[in-house]
mmCIF file of C-alpha atoms in Angstrom:
data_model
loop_
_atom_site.group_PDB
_atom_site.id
_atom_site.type_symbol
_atom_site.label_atom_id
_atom_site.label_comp_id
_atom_site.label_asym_id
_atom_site.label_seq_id
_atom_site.Cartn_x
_atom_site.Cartn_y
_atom_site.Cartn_z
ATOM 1 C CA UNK A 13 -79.767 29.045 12.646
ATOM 2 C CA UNK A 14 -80.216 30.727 9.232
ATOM 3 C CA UNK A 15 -78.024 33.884 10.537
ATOM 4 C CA UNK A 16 -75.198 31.491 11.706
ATOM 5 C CA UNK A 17 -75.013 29.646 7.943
ATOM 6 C CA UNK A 18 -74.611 32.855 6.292
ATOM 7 C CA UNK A 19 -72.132 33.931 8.687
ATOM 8 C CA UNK A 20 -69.905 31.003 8.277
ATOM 9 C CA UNK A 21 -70.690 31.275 4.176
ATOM 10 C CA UNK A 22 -68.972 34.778 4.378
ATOM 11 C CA UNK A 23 -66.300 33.905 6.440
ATOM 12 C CA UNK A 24 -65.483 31.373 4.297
ATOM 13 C CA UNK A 25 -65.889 33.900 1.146
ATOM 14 C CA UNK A 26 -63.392 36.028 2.613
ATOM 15 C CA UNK A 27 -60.722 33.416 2.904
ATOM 16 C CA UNK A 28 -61.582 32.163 -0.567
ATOM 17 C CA UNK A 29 -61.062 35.440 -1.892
ATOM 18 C CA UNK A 30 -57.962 36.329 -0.095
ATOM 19 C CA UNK A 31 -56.317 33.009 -1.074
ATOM 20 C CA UNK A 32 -56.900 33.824 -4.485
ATOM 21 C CA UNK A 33 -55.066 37.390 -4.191
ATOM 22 C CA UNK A 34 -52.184 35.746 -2.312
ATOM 23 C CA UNK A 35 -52.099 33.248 -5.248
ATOM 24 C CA UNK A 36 -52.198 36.069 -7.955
ATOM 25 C CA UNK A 37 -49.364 38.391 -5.787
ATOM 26 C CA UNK A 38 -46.983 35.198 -5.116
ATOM 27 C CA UNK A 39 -47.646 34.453 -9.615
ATOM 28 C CA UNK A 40 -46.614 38.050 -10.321
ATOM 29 C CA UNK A 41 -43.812 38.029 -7.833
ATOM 30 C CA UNK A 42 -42.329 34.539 -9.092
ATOM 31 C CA UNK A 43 -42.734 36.172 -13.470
ATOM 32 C CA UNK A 44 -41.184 39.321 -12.593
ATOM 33 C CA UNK A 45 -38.434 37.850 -10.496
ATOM 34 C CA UNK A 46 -37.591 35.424 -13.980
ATOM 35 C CA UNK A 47 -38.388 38.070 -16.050
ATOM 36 C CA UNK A 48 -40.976 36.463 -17.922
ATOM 37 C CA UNK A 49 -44.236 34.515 -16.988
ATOM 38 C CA UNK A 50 -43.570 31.118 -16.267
ATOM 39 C CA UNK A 51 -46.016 29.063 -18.623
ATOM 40 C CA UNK A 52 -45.674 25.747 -20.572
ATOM 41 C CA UNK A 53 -45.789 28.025 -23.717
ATOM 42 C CA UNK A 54 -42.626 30.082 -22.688
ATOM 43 C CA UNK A 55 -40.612 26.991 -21.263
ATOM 44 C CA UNK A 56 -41.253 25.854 -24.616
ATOM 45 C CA UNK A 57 -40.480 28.539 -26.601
ATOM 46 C CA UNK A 58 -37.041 28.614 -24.416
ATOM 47 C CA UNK A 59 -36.374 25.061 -25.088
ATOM 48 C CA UNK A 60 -36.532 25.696 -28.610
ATOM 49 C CA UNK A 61 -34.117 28.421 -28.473
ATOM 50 C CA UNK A 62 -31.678 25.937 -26.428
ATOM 51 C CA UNK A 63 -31.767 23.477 -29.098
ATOM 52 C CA UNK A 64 -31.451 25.537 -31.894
ATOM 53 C CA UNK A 65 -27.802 26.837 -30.265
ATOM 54 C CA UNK A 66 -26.814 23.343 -29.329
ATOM 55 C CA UNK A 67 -27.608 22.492 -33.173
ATOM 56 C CA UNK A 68 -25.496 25.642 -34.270
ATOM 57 C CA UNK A 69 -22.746 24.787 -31.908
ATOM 58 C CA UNK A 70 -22.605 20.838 -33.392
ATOM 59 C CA UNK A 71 -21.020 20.343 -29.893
ATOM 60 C CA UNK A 72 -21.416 19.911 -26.508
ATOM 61 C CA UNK A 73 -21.652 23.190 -24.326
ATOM 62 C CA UNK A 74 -22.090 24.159 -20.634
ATOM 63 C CA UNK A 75 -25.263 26.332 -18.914
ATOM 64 C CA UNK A 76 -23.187 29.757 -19.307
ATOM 65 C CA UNK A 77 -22.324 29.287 -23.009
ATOM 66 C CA UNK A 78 -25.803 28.382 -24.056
ATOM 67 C CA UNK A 79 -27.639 31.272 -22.687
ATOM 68 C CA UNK A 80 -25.163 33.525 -24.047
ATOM 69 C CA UNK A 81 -25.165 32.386 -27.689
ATOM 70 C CA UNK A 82 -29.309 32.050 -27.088
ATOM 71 C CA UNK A 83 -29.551 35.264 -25.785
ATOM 72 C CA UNK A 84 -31.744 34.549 -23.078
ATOM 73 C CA UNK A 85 -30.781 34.529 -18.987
ATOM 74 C CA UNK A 86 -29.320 31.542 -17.289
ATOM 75 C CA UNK A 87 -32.568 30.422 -15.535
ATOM 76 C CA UNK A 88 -34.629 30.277 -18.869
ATOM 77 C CA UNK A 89 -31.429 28.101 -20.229
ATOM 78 C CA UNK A 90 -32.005 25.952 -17.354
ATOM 79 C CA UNK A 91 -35.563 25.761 -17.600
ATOM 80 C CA UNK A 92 -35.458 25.003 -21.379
ATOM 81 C CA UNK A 93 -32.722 22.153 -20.603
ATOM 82 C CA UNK A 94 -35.041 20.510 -17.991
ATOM 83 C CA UNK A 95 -37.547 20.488 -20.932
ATOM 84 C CA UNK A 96 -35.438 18.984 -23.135
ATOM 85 C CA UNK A 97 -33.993 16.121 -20.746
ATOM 86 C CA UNK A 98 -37.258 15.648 -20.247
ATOM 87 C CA UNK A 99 -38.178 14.792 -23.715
ATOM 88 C CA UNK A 100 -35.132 12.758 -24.002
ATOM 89 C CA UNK A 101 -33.437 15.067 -26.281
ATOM 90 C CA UNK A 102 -30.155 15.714 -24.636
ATOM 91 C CA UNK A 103 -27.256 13.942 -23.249
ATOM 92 C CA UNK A 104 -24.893 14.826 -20.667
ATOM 93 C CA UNK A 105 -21.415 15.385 -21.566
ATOM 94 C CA UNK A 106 -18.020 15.828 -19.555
ATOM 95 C CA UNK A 107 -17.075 19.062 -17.332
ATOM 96 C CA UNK A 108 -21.699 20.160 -17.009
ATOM 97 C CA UNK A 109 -21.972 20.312 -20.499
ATOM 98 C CA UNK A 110 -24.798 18.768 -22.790
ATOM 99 C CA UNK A 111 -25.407 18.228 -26.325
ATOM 100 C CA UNK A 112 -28.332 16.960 -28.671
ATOM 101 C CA UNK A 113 -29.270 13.236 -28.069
#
């Protein structure tokens, strides 16, 4: 009885562990495919840099010409804009474009 517990404690230690290194793999996979781990730290930092164009630009402005005057790739302008909608701090304009609330 004792010898079929601990068999069925390290089976289940094996998947355990395995999950974990799927879960670490798939993480790497997902940062490297963005170009930058995806954390609420750098979604923040990347919302910051969106609304500091938008406040340059004093006007409205579509995905394209935001990450270009940030600097920063098209997905990271998107991600920052979700942040900001989010937080109520932008407003959709005309033709995809959005500007400060």
């Amino acid at each position: 009885m004792a010898e079929k517990k601990a068999t069925k404690k390290a089976a289940t230690e094996v998947k355990e562990t395995a999950a974990k290194k799927t879960t670490k793999t798939t993480t790497k996979k997902a940062a490297k495919a963005v170009g930058f781990a995806v954390t609420a730290e750098n979604i923040g930092f990347k919302a910051g840099d969106v609304y500091q164009t938008l406040a340059a630009a004093e006007k409205a402005l579509n995905v394209e010409e935001i990450a270009k005057a940030a600097k920063i790739s098209t997905e990271e302008t998107l991600l920052g804009l979700g942040w900001l909608f989010k937080e109520g701090k932008l407003l959709s304009a005309d033709d995809n474009k959005v500007a400060l609330a």
